[in-house]
PDB file of C-alpha atoms in Angstrom:
ATOM      1  CA  VAL A  12     -27.777  38.464 -32.224  1.00  0.00           C
ATOM      2  CA  VAL A  13     -30.754  40.276 -30.700  1.00  0.00           C
ATOM      3  CA  ALA A  14     -30.050  38.463 -27.412  1.00  0.00           C
ATOM      4  CA  VAL A  15     -26.763  40.370 -26.924  1.00  0.00           C
ATOM      5  CA  PRO A  16     -28.216  43.851 -26.338  1.00  0.00           C
ATOM      6  CA  VAL A  17     -31.347  42.460 -24.686  1.00  0.00           C
ATOM      7  CA  LEU A  18     -29.899  39.811 -22.327  1.00  0.00           C
ATOM      8  CA  GLY A  19     -26.223  40.771 -22.076  1.00  0.00           C
ATOM      9  CA  ALA A  20     -23.023  39.145 -23.288  1.00  0.00           C
ATOM     10  CA  ARG A  21     -22.959  36.119 -20.964  1.00  0.00           C
ATOM     11  CA  ALA A  22     -26.672  35.287 -21.167  1.00  0.00           C
ATOM     12  CA  SER A  23     -26.650  35.498 -24.975  1.00  0.00           C
ATOM     13  CA  ILE A  24     -24.256  32.534 -25.435  1.00  0.00           C
ATOM     14  CA  PRO A  25     -26.926  29.770 -25.220  1.00  0.00           C
ATOM     15  CA  TRP A  26     -29.073  31.648 -27.711  1.00  0.00           C
ATOM     16  CA  PHE A  27     -26.184  31.917 -30.190  1.00  0.00           C
ATOM     17  CA  VAL A  28     -25.467  28.177 -29.829  1.00  0.00           C
ATOM     18  CA  ALA A  29     -29.152  27.464 -30.459  1.00  0.00           C
ATOM     19  CA  TYR A  30     -29.026  29.700 -33.538  1.00  0.00           C
ATOM     20  CA  VAL A  31     -25.993  27.802 -34.908  1.00  0.00           C
ATOM     21  CA  ALA A  32     -27.763  24.488 -34.303  1.00  0.00           C
ATOM     22  CA  LEU A  33     -30.889  25.748 -36.068  1.00  0.00           C
ATOM     23  CA  VAL A  34     -28.906  26.847 -39.131  1.00  0.00           C
ATOM     24  CA  GLY A  35     -27.158  23.459 -39.181  1.00  0.00           C
ATOM     25  CA  MET A  36     -30.483  21.656 -39.020  1.00  0.00           C
ATOM     26  CA  CYS A  37     -31.835  23.779 -41.874  1.00  0.00           C
ATOM     27  CA  ALA A  38     -28.761  23.004 -43.982  1.00  0.00           C
ATOM     28  CA  PHE A  39     -29.084  19.287 -43.254  1.00  0.00           C
ATOM     29  CA  SER A  40     -32.768  19.330 -44.168  1.00  0.00           C
ATOM     30  CA  ASP A  41     -31.992  21.167 -47.389  1.00  0.00           C
ATOM     31  CA  PHE A  42     -29.375  18.543 -48.212  1.00  0.00           C
ATOM     32  CA  GLN A  43     -31.823  15.686 -47.586  1.00  0.00           C
ATOM     33  CA  LEU A  44     -34.891  17.152 -49.209  1.00  0.00           C
ATOM     34  CA  GLY A  45     -33.601  19.424 -51.927  1.00  0.00           C
ATOM     35  CA  ASP A  46     -34.152  18.037 -55.476  1.00  0.00           C
ATOM     36  CA  GLY A  47     -34.675  21.247 -57.430  1.00  0.00           C
ATOM     37  CA  ALA A  48     -33.286  22.081 -60.833  1.00  0.00           C
ATOM     38  CA  ARG A  49     -29.639  21.232 -61.263  1.00  0.00           C
ATOM     39  CA  PRO A  50     -27.270  24.009 -62.346  1.00  0.00           C
ATOM     40  CA  ALA A  51     -25.263  23.691 -65.579  1.00  0.00           C
ATOM     41  CA  VAL A  52     -22.104  23.201 -63.563  1.00  0.00           C
ATOM     42  CA  GLN A  53     -22.581  20.315 -61.206  1.00  0.00           C
ATOM     43  CA  VAL A  54     -21.628  21.246 -57.598  1.00  0.00           C
ATOM     44  CA  PRO A  55     -21.483  18.506 -55.008  1.00  0.00           C
ATOM     45  CA  SER A  56     -24.307  18.733 -52.494  1.00  0.00           C
ATOM     46  CA  SER A  57     -21.877  18.787 -49.563  1.00  0.00           C
ATOM     47  CA  ILE A  58     -20.168  21.907 -50.970  1.00  0.00           C
ATOM     48  CA  SER A  59     -23.532  23.555 -51.546  1.00  0.00           C
ATOM     49  CA  VAL A  60     -24.574  22.898 -47.956  1.00  0.00           C
ATOM     50  CA  LEU A  61     -21.220  24.146 -46.661  1.00  0.00           C
ATOM     51  CA  PHE A  62     -21.535  27.463 -48.464  1.00  0.00           C
ATOM     52  CA  PHE A  63     -25.148  27.704 -47.388  1.00  0.00           C
ATOM     53  CA  MET A  64     -24.022  27.484 -43.755  1.00  0.00           C
ATOM     54  CA  LEU A  65     -21.070  29.807 -44.252  1.00  0.00           C
ATOM     55  CA  ASN A  66     -23.316  32.375 -45.892  1.00  0.00           C
ATOM     56  CA  PHE A  67     -25.323  32.622 -42.695  1.00  0.00           C
ATOM     57  CA  MET A  68     -22.727  31.749 -40.077  1.00  0.00           C
ATOM     58  CA  ALA A  69     -19.903  34.029 -41.201  1.00  0.00           C
ATOM     59  CA  ILE A  70     -21.994  37.196 -41.192  1.00  0.00           C
ATOM     60  CA  SER A  71     -23.981  36.183 -38.117  1.00  0.00           C
ATOM     61  CA  GLY A  72     -20.832  35.125 -36.250  1.00  0.00           C
ATOM     62  CA  VAL A  73     -19.006  38.399 -36.941  1.00  0.00           C
ATOM     63  CA  THR A  74     -22.090  40.395 -35.963  1.00  0.00           C
ATOM     64  CA  TYR A  75     -22.588  38.357 -32.800  1.00  0.00           C
ATOM     65  CA  PHE A  76     -19.018  38.621 -31.528  1.00  0.00           C
ATOM     66  CA  VAL A  77     -18.822  42.360 -32.263  1.00  0.00           C
ATOM     67  CA  LEU A  78     -22.039  42.890 -30.332  1.00  0.00           C
ATOM     68  CA  ARG A  79     -20.872  40.571 -27.560  1.00  0.00           C
ATOM     69  CA  TYR A  80     -17.605  42.489 -27.223  1.00  0.00           C
ATOM     70  CA  GLY A  81     -19.539  45.752 -27.031  1.00  0.00           C
ATOM     71  CA  ALA A  82     -21.901  44.318 -24.434  1.00  0.00           C
ATOM     72  CA  SER A  83     -18.942  43.042 -22.381  1.00  0.00           C
ATOM     73  CA  LEU A  84     -17.371  46.502 -22.419  1.00  0.00           C
ATOM     74  CA  LYS A  85     -20.687  48.025 -21.384  1.00  0.00           C
ATOM     75  CA  GLU A  86     -21.036  45.618 -18.446  1.00  0.00           C
ATOM     76  CA  LYS A  87     -17.434  46.268 -17.419  1.00  0.00           C
ATOM     77  CA  TYR A  88     -17.854  50.052 -17.429  1.00  0.00           C
ATOM     78  CA  GLU A  89     -21.223  49.819 -15.683  1.00  0.00           C
ATOM     79  CA  ALA A  90     -19.579  47.760 -12.921  1.00  0.00           C
ATOM     80  CA  GLN A  91     -16.779  50.336 -12.641  1.00  0.00           C
ATOM     81  CA  LEU A  92     -19.344  53.144 -12.548  1.00  0.00           C
ATOM     82  CA  GLN A  93     -21.303  51.413  -9.788  1.00  0.00           C
ATOM     83  CA  THR A  94     -18.115  50.916  -7.777  1.00  0.00           C
ATOM     84  CA  ALA A  95     -17.183  54.576  -8.228  1.00  0.00           C
ATOM     85  CA  HIS A  96     -20.710  55.593  -7.212  1.00  0.00           C
ATOM     86  CA  ARG A  97     -20.525  53.490  -4.037  1.00  0.00           C
ATOM     87  CA  LEU A  98     -17.147  55.002  -3.149  1.00  0.00           C
ATOM     88  CA  LEU A  99     -18.480  58.507  -3.786  1.00  0.00           C
ATOM     89  CA  GLN A 100     -21.539  57.819  -1.655  1.00  0.00           C
ATOM     90  CA  ALA A 101     -19.356  56.478   1.174  1.00  0.00           C
ATOM     91  CA  GLU A 102     -17.145  59.576   0.952  1.00  0.00           C
ATOM     92  CA  GLN A 103     -20.197  61.854   1.013  1.00  0.00           C
ATOM     93  CA  GLU A 104     -21.509  60.056   4.103  1.00  0.00           C
ATOM     94  CA  ARG A 105     -18.096  60.409   5.740  1.00  0.00           C
ATOM     95  CA  SER A 106     -17.992  64.140   4.921  1.00  0.00           C
ATOM     96  CA  GLU A 107     -21.539  64.520   6.245  1.00  0.00           C
ATOM     97  CA  LYS A 108     -20.571  62.792   9.479  1.00  0.00           C
ATOM     98  CA  LEU A 109     -17.520  65.020   9.883  1.00  0.00           C
ATOM     99  CA  LEU A 110     -19.639  68.130   9.272  1.00  0.00           C
ATOM    100  CA  LEU A 111     -22.188  67.002  11.859  1.00  0.00           C
ATOM    101  CA  ASN A 112     -19.344  66.568  14.352  1.00  0.00           C
ATOM    102  CA  ILE A 113     -18.611  70.282  13.916  1.00  0.00           C
ATOM    103  CA  LEU A 114     -22.086  71.769  13.491  1.00  0.00           C
ATOM    104  CA  PRO A 115     -25.620  70.979  14.678  1.00  0.00           C
ATOM    105  CA  GLY A 116     -27.674  69.173  12.025  1.00  0.00           C
ATOM    106  CA  PRO A 117     -30.003  72.074  11.042  1.00  0.00           C
ATOM    107  CA  VAL A 118     -27.066  74.500  10.841  1.00  0.00           C
ATOM    108  CA  ALA A 119     -25.086  72.085   8.658  1.00  0.00           C
ATOM    109  CA  GLU A 120     -28.038  71.813   6.247  1.00  0.00           C
ATOM    110  CA  ARG A 121     -28.348  75.597   6.009  1.00  0.00           C
ATOM    111  CA  LEU A 122     -24.632  75.993   5.461  1.00  0.00           C
ATOM    112  CA  LYS A 123     -24.724  73.521   2.559  1.00  0.00           C
ATOM    113  CA  LYS A 124     -27.645  75.275   0.867  1.00  0.00           C
ATOM    114  CA  ALA A 125     -26.716  78.942   1.237  1.00  0.00           C
ATOM    115  CA  ASP A 126     -23.444  80.847   1.186  1.00  0.00           C
ATOM    116  CA  GLN A 127     -24.400  83.476   3.738  1.00  0.00           C
ATOM    117  CA  PRO A 128     -23.669  84.240   7.400  1.00  0.00           C
ATOM    118  CA  ILE A 129     -25.567  82.101   9.894  1.00  0.00           C
ATOM    119  CA  ALA A 130     -26.529  83.847  13.134  1.00  0.00           C
ATOM    120  CA  ASP A 131     -29.620  82.931  15.155  1.00  0.00           C
ATOM    121  CA  GLY A 132     -31.012  84.490  18.286  1.00  0.00           C
ATOM    122  CA  PHE A 133     -32.353  82.200  21.018  1.00  0.00           C
ATOM    123  CA  ALA A 134     -34.446  83.700  23.792  1.00  0.00           C
ATOM    124  CA  ASP A 135     -33.672  80.951  26.277  1.00  0.00           C
ATOM    125  CA  VAL A 136     -30.643  78.648  26.353  1.00  0.00           C
ATOM    126  CA  THR A 137     -28.813  76.955  29.219  1.00  0.00           C
ATOM    127  CA  VAL A 138     -25.024  77.068  28.908  1.00  0.00           C
ATOM    128  CA  MET A 139     -22.450  75.168  30.957  1.00  0.00           C
ATOM    129  CA  PHE A 140     -18.681  75.499  31.167  1.00  0.00           C
ATOM    130  CA  ALA A 141     -16.431  72.980  32.894  1.00  0.00           C
ATOM    131  CA  ASP A 142     -12.715  73.377  33.403  1.00  0.00           C
ATOM    132  CA  ILE A 143     -10.017  71.300  35.032  1.00  0.00           C
ATOM    133  CA  VAL A 144      -8.753  72.646  38.350  1.00  0.00           C
ATOM    134  CA  ASN A 145      -5.001  73.451  38.489  1.00  0.00           C
ATOM    135  CA  PHE A 146      -4.551  72.245  34.931  1.00  0.00           C
ATOM    136  CA  THR A 147      -1.423  74.368  34.390  1.00  0.00           C
ATOM    137  CA  ASP A 148       0.350  72.792  37.375  1.00  0.00           C
ATOM    138  CA  ILE A 149      -0.749  69.286  36.364  1.00  0.00           C
ATOM    139  CA  ALA A 150       0.398  69.748  32.770  1.00  0.00           C
ATOM    140  CA  ALA A 151       3.764  71.199  33.795  1.00  0.00           C
ATOM    141  CA  GLY A 152       5.164  67.751  34.580  1.00  0.00           C
ATOM    142  CA  MET A 153       3.762  66.016  31.510  1.00  0.00           C
ATOM    143  CA  ALA A 154       4.885  65.586  27.917  1.00  0.00           C
ATOM    144  CA  PRO A 155       2.660  67.203  25.247  1.00  0.00           C
ATOM    145  CA  SER A 156       1.521  63.782  24.033  1.00  0.00           C
ATOM    146  CA  GLN A 157       0.470  62.854  27.586  1.00  0.00           C
ATOM    147  CA  ILE A 158      -1.478  66.106  27.966  1.00  0.00           C
ATOM    148  CA  PHE A 159      -3.288  65.469  24.703  1.00  0.00           C
ATOM    149  CA  ALA A 160      -4.093  61.864  25.651  1.00  0.00           C
ATOM    150  CA  MET A 161      -5.436  62.951  29.048  1.00  0.00           C
ATOM    151  CA  LEU A 162      -7.670  65.711  27.650  1.00  0.00           C
ATOM    152  CA  ASN A 163      -8.879  63.505  24.811  1.00  0.00           C
ATOM    153  CA  LYS A 164      -9.871  60.753  27.236  1.00  0.00           C
ATOM    154  CA  VAL A 165     -11.689  63.098  29.628  1.00  0.00           C
ATOM    155  CA  PHE A 166     -13.452  65.171  26.969  1.00  0.00           C
ATOM    156  CA  SER A 167     -14.449  62.088  24.967  1.00  0.00           C
ATOM    157  CA  GLY A 168     -16.185  60.865  28.123  1.00  0.00           C
ATOM    158  CA  PHE A 169     -17.973  64.222  28.369  1.00  0.00           C
ATOM    159  CA  ASP A 170     -18.997  63.915  24.699  1.00  0.00           C
ATOM    160  CA  GLU A 171     -20.709  60.613  25.506  1.00  0.00           C
ATOM    161  CA  LEU A 172     -22.632  62.277  28.332  1.00  0.00           C
ATOM    162  CA  ALA A 173     -23.678  65.205  26.110  1.00  0.00           C
ATOM    163  CA  GLU A 174     -25.046  62.742  23.567  1.00  0.00           C
ATOM    164  CA  LYS A 175     -26.776  60.740  26.301  1.00  0.00           C
ATOM    165  CA  HIS A 176     -28.615  63.839  27.561  1.00  0.00           C
ATOM    166  CA  GLY A 177     -29.415  65.221  24.097  1.00  0.00           C
ATOM    167  CA  LEU A 178     -27.242  68.319  24.484  1.00  0.00           C
ATOM    168  CA  GLU A 179     -25.041  70.190  22.025  1.00  0.00           C
ATOM    169  CA  LYS A 180     -21.307  70.254  22.619  1.00  0.00           C
ATOM    170  CA  ILE A 181     -20.137  73.690  21.503  1.00  0.00           C
ATOM    171  CA  LYS A 182     -16.351  73.553  21.814  1.00  0.00           C
ATOM    172  CA  THR A 183     -13.315  72.899  23.964  1.00  0.00           C
ATOM    173  CA  ILE A 184     -10.907  75.710  24.812  1.00  0.00           C
ATOM    174  CA  GLY A 185      -7.693  74.370  26.291  1.00  0.00           C
ATOM    175  CA  ASP A 186      -8.821  72.598  29.448  1.00  0.00           C
ATOM    176  CA  ALA A 187     -12.379  74.007  29.302  1.00  0.00           C
ATOM    177  CA  TYR A 188     -15.446  72.219  27.925  1.00  0.00           C
ATOM    178  CA  MET A 189     -18.591  74.042  26.773  1.00  0.00           C
ATOM    179  CA  VAL A 190     -22.039  72.520  26.238  1.00  0.00           C
ATOM    180  CA  ALA A 191     -25.513  74.010  25.743  1.00  0.00           C
ATOM    181  CA  GLY A 192     -29.178  73.018  25.787  1.00  0.00           C
ATOM    182  CA  GLY A 193     -32.119  74.750  24.138  1.00  0.00           C
ATOM    183  CA  LEU A 194     -30.633  75.055  20.658  1.00  0.00           C
ATOM    184  CA  ASP A 195     -32.544  72.029  19.374  1.00  0.00           C
ATOM    185  CA  ASP A 196     -36.341  71.893  19.569  1.00  0.00           C
ATOM    186  CA  ALA A 197     -36.212  68.093  19.232  1.00  0.00           C
ATOM    187  CA  LEU A 198     -35.039  67.623  22.850  1.00  0.00           C
ATOM    188  CA  ASP A 199     -37.899  65.958  24.725  1.00  0.00           C
ATOM    189  CA  LYS A 200     -36.904  66.805  28.285  1.00  0.00           C
ATOM    190  CA  ASN A 201     -36.303  70.150  29.967  1.00  0.00           C
ATOM    191  CA  TYR A 202     -32.874  71.232  28.693  1.00  0.00           C
ATOM    192  CA  THR A 203     -31.975  73.045  31.931  1.00  0.00           C
ATOM    193  CA  GLU A 204     -32.553  69.806  33.819  1.00  0.00           C
ATOM    194  CA  ALA A 205     -30.602  67.937  31.135  1.00  0.00           C
ATOM    195  CA  ILE A 206     -27.620  70.250  31.730  1.00  0.00           C
ATOM    196  CA  ALA A 207     -27.903  69.708  35.500  1.00  0.00           C
ATOM    197  CA  ASP A 208     -28.052  65.925  35.047  1.00  0.00           C
ATOM    198  CA  MET A 209     -25.029  66.000  32.760  1.00  0.00           C
ATOM    199  CA  ALA A 210     -23.064  68.100  35.276  1.00  0.00           C
ATOM    200  CA  LEU A 211     -23.845  65.609  38.054  1.00  0.00           C
ATOM    201  CA  ASP A 212     -22.897  62.704  35.775  1.00  0.00           C
ATOM    202  CA  MET A 213     -19.594  64.421  34.953  1.00  0.00           C
ATOM    203  CA  GLN A 214     -18.836  64.746  38.652  1.00  0.00           C
ATOM    204  CA  ASP A 215     -19.752  61.131  39.285  1.00  0.00           C
ATOM    205  CA  ARG A 216     -17.747  59.782  36.363  1.00  0.00           C
ATOM    206  CA  LEU A 217     -14.577  61.654  37.320  1.00  0.00           C
ATOM    207  CA  ALA A 218     -14.954  60.521  40.930  1.00  0.00           C
ATOM    208  CA  HIS A 219     -15.539  56.821  40.233  1.00  0.00           C
ATOM    209  CA  ASP A 220     -14.214  55.993  36.760  1.00  0.00           C
ATOM    210  CA  HIS A 221     -10.487  55.544  37.388  1.00  0.00           C
ATOM    211  CA  ALA A 222      -9.868  54.453  33.805  1.00  0.00           C
ATOM    212  CA  LEU A 223     -11.133  57.863  32.685  1.00  0.00           C
ATOM    213  CA  ASN A 224      -9.579  59.869  35.497  1.00  0.00           C
ATOM    214  CA  ASP A 225      -6.373  58.094  36.475  1.00  0.00           C
ATOM    215  CA  ARG A 226      -4.741  61.344  37.642  1.00  0.00           C
ATOM    216  CA  GLY A 227      -7.377  62.382  40.177  1.00  0.00           C
ATOM    217  CA  LEU A 228      -8.506  65.443  38.215  1.00  0.00           C
ATOM    218  CA  GLU A 229     -11.092  67.824  39.639  1.00  0.00           C
ATOM    219  CA  ILE A 230     -13.396  70.059  37.626  1.00  0.00           C
ATOM    220  CA  ARG A 231     -15.492  73.082  38.450  1.00  0.00           C
ATOM    221  CA  MET A 232     -18.626  73.935  36.524  1.00  0.00           C
ATOM    222  CA  GLY A 233     -20.744  77.013  35.945  1.00  0.00           C
ATOM    223  CA  ILE A 234     -24.254  77.082  34.485  1.00  0.00           C
ATOM    224  CA  GLY A 235     -26.179  80.095  33.186  1.00  0.00           C
ATOM    225  CA  THR A 236     -29.566  80.447  31.501  1.00  0.00           C
ATOM    226  CA  GLY A 237     -30.830  83.224  29.244  1.00  0.00           C
ATOM    227  CA  PRO A 238     -30.706  84.644  25.711  1.00  0.00           C
ATOM    228  CA  VAL A 239     -27.792  83.956  23.368  1.00  0.00           C
ATOM    229  CA  VAL A 240     -26.800  84.453  19.753  1.00  0.00           C
ATOM    230  CA  ALA A 241     -25.532  81.322  17.980  1.00  0.00           C
ATOM    231  CA  GLY A 242     -23.778  81.241  14.641  1.00  0.00           C
ATOM    232  CA  VAL A 243     -20.942  80.119  12.417  1.00  0.00           C
ATOM    233  CA  VAL A 244     -17.794  82.224  12.390  1.00  0.00           C
ATOM    234  CA  GLY A 245     -15.674  82.541   9.250  1.00  0.00           C
ATOM    235  CA  LYS A 246     -15.547  80.631   5.977  1.00  0.00           C
ATOM    236  CA  LYS A 247     -12.446  78.508   6.586  1.00  0.00           C
ATOM    237  CA  LYS A 248     -11.945  76.256   9.589  1.00  0.00           C
ATOM    238  CA  PHE A 249     -15.237  77.677  10.836  1.00  0.00           C
ATOM    239  CA  ILE A 250     -16.731  76.926  14.250  1.00  0.00           C
ATOM    240  CA  TYR A 251     -20.208  77.097  15.714  1.00  0.00           C
ATOM    241  CA  ASP A 252     -20.199  79.331  18.777  1.00  0.00           C
ATOM    242  CA  LEU A 253     -22.436  81.196  21.227  1.00  0.00           C
ATOM    243  CA  TRP A 254     -22.301  84.817  22.344  1.00  0.00           C
ATOM    244  CA  GLY A 255     -24.134  86.886  24.905  1.00  0.00           C
ATOM    245  CA  ASP A 256     -24.355  87.813  28.555  1.00  0.00           C
ATOM    246  CA  THR A 257     -25.535  84.300  29.439  1.00  0.00           C
ATOM    247  CA  VAL A 258     -22.304  82.833  28.054  1.00  0.00           C
ATOM    248  CA  ASN A 259     -20.181  85.392  29.921  1.00  0.00           C
ATOM    249  CA  ILE A 260     -21.927  84.705  33.226  1.00  0.00           C
ATOM    250  CA  ALA A 261     -21.564  80.923  32.906  1.00  0.00           C
ATOM    251  CA  SER A 262     -17.875  81.311  32.047  1.00  0.00           C
ATOM    252  CA  ARG A 263     -17.139  83.658  34.949  1.00  0.00           C
ATOM    253  CA  ILE A 264     -19.094  81.565  37.445  1.00  0.00           C
ATOM    254  CA  THR A 265     -16.890  78.650  36.404  1.00  0.00           C
ATOM    255  CA  SER A 266     -13.653  80.614  36.784  1.00  0.00           C
ATOM    256  CA  GLU A 267     -14.581  81.885  40.258  1.00  0.00           C
ATOM    257  CA  GLY A 268     -16.180  78.661  41.437  1.00  0.00           C
ATOM    258  CA  VAL A 269     -15.032  76.217  44.094  1.00  0.00           C
ATOM    259  CA  PRO A 270     -13.057  73.188  42.806  1.00  0.00           C
ATOM    260  CA  GLY A 271     -15.311  70.167  42.440  1.00  0.00           C
ATOM    261  CA  ALA A 272     -18.488  72.272  42.623  1.00  0.00           C
ATOM    262  CA  ILE A 273     -21.346  73.056  40.238  1.00  0.00           C
ATOM    263  CA  HIS A 274     -22.513  76.668  40.521  1.00  0.00           C
ATOM    264  CA  VAL A 275     -25.584  78.086  38.774  1.00  0.00           C
ATOM    265  CA  ASP A 276     -26.991  81.573  38.309  1.00  0.00           C
ATOM    266  CA  ALA A 277     -30.315  82.738  39.764  1.00  0.00           C
ATOM    267  CA  THR A 278     -32.335  81.980  36.619  1.00  0.00           C
ATOM    268  CA  THR A 279     -31.059  78.412  36.477  1.00  0.00           C
ATOM    269  CA  TYR A 280     -31.677  77.983  40.210  1.00  0.00           C
ATOM    270  CA  ARG A 281     -35.328  79.000  39.876  1.00  0.00           C
ATOM    271  CA  ARG A 282     -35.761  76.398  37.116  1.00  0.00           C
ATOM    272  CA  LEU A 283     -34.205  73.593  39.154  1.00  0.00           C
ATOM    273  CA  ARG A 284     -35.028  74.250  42.809  1.00  0.00           C
ATOM    274  CA  ASN A 285     -38.132  72.028  42.906  1.00  0.00           C
ATOM    275  CA  ARG A 286     -36.292  68.917  41.721  1.00  0.00           C
ATOM    276  CA  TYR A 287     -32.682  69.485  42.807  1.00  0.00           C
ATOM    277  CA  GLY A 288     -30.943  70.248  46.057  1.00  0.00           C
ATOM    278  CA  PHE A 289     -28.786  73.355  46.546  1.00  0.00           C
ATOM    279  CA  GLU A 290     -26.541  74.804  49.204  1.00  0.00           C
ATOM    280  CA  ALA A 291     -27.223  78.245  50.607  1.00  0.00           C
ATOM    281  CA  PRO A 292     -26.587  80.994  48.038  1.00  0.00           C
ATOM    282  CA  ARG A 293     -23.339  82.912  48.005  1.00  0.00           C
ATOM    283  CA  LYS A 294     -22.117  86.009  46.253  1.00  0.00           C
ATOM    284  CA  LEU A 295     -19.302  86.063  43.738  1.00  0.00           C
ATOM    285  CA  ASN A 296     -17.618  89.221  42.531  1.00  0.00           C
ATOM    286  CA  LEU A 297     -17.612  88.646  38.775  1.00  0.00           C
ATOM    287  CA  LYS A 298     -15.575  90.756  36.390  1.00  0.00           C
ATOM    288  CA  GLY A 299     -17.846  93.251  34.648  1.00  0.00           C
ATOM    289  CA  LYS A 300     -20.849  92.115  36.714  1.00  0.00           C
ATOM    290  CA  GLY A 301     -20.003  92.966  40.283  1.00  0.00           C
ATOM    291  CA  GLU A 302     -21.570  90.921  43.051  1.00  0.00           C
ATOM    292  CA  THR A 303     -23.625  88.086  41.597  1.00  0.00           C
ATOM    293  CA  LEU A 304     -25.717  85.573  43.501  1.00  0.00           C
ATOM    294  CA  VAL A 305     -24.874  81.938  42.715  1.00  0.00           C
ATOM    295  CA  TYR A 306     -26.105  78.587  44.034  1.00  0.00           C
ATOM    296  CA  ARG A 307     -24.171  75.357  44.431  1.00  0.00           C
ATOM    297  CA  LEU A 308     -25.980  72.360  42.939  1.00  0.00           C
ATOM    298  CA  ILE A 309     -25.730  69.311  45.195  1.00  0.00           C
ATOM    299  CA  GLY A 310     -27.847  66.708  43.446  1.00  0.00           C
ATOM    300  CA  SER A 311     -31.269  65.537  42.375  1.00  0.00           C
ATOM    301  CA  LYS A 312     -33.958  65.293  45.049  1.00  0.00           C
ATOM    302  CA  ALA A 313     -34.872  61.919  43.585  1.00  0.00           C
ATOM    303  CA  HIS A 314     -31.574  60.715  45.057  1.00  0.00           C
ATOM    304  CA  ASP A 315     -32.320  62.214  48.491  1.00  0.00           C
ATOM    305  CA  ILE A 316     -29.376  64.609  48.308  1.00  0.00           C
ATOM    306  CA  ARG A 317     -31.257  67.387  50.043  1.00  0.00           C
ATOM    307  CA  ASP A 318     -34.858  67.484  51.272  1.00  0.00           C
ATOM    308  CA  GLU A 319     -35.468  71.150  50.570  1.00  0.00           C
ATOM    309  CA  PRO A 320     -33.508  73.733  48.595  1.00  0.00           C
ATOM    310  CA  ALA A 321     -32.082  76.669  50.443  1.00  0.00           C
ATOM    311  CA  PRO A 322     -34.160  79.859  50.164  1.00  0.00           C
ATOM    312  CA  GLU A 323     -32.961  82.632  47.887  1.00  0.00           C
ATOM    313  CA  ALA A 324     -30.954  85.325  49.534  1.00  0.00           C
ATOM    314  CA  ALA A 325     -32.196  88.844  49.247  1.00  0.00           C
TER     315      ALA A 325
END
């Protein structure tokens, strides 16, 4: 009986069988050896032994099977509880993964721990926008499902490049893609160079990967470096976004840029000029900024794109 709570319902069966055998052996021994005083009413020895066994076995049997039934129920509910726990853990991991697809890891942790606005200032961040040239005209002859499939394929390819270079995808707005570097201290390499490498990889992939770009799409890109504010907007369907003059400059450089080109502001140029090749600077008339000096990124000097960068214009 003790074996049921200690060992469990299934493992207790051999012990109960052994107990029954032991009681039987004791009864048999009593039958063979017993020669005590005879009662006034003579009872056959076989009947005496039978009742001796029943006296033990009936009570022990009832107790055993009640305990065994209870142990079986316990094991059943423990198994159900473990299954429910595994399902809950899998769902929590899935929710965590979805949250990390929306927010950077540190921001997601803060959002889970505190119900308060999240807004952080960063003194130096490199921001890049990329948009598809003539997207409106291209989309005019396509069904909505085709437009979605095209954007999903292109932007999923960009997501892979952002992950490869350790950068943070911020959002997509229509046909525009936004990514930033400098928001995560864990990035080993220079994040401005990481943005430049990603931009060059984006150009290369669209030019040579026909499975990704089967419609001959062109993109233009703008890169700016400087201070930003990053935070989570709203409490429902929230997004992680960036604000500041750096973001505005990168966006406007992109809008005014040449199709197929990567343009950078002066701060970004000074960071990259020793390792990357640039065309001669040009001036763009940006809304709210007036004339702004920009530089067209050609490629990495390691690839012999350009021996020396063009000097800065006055």
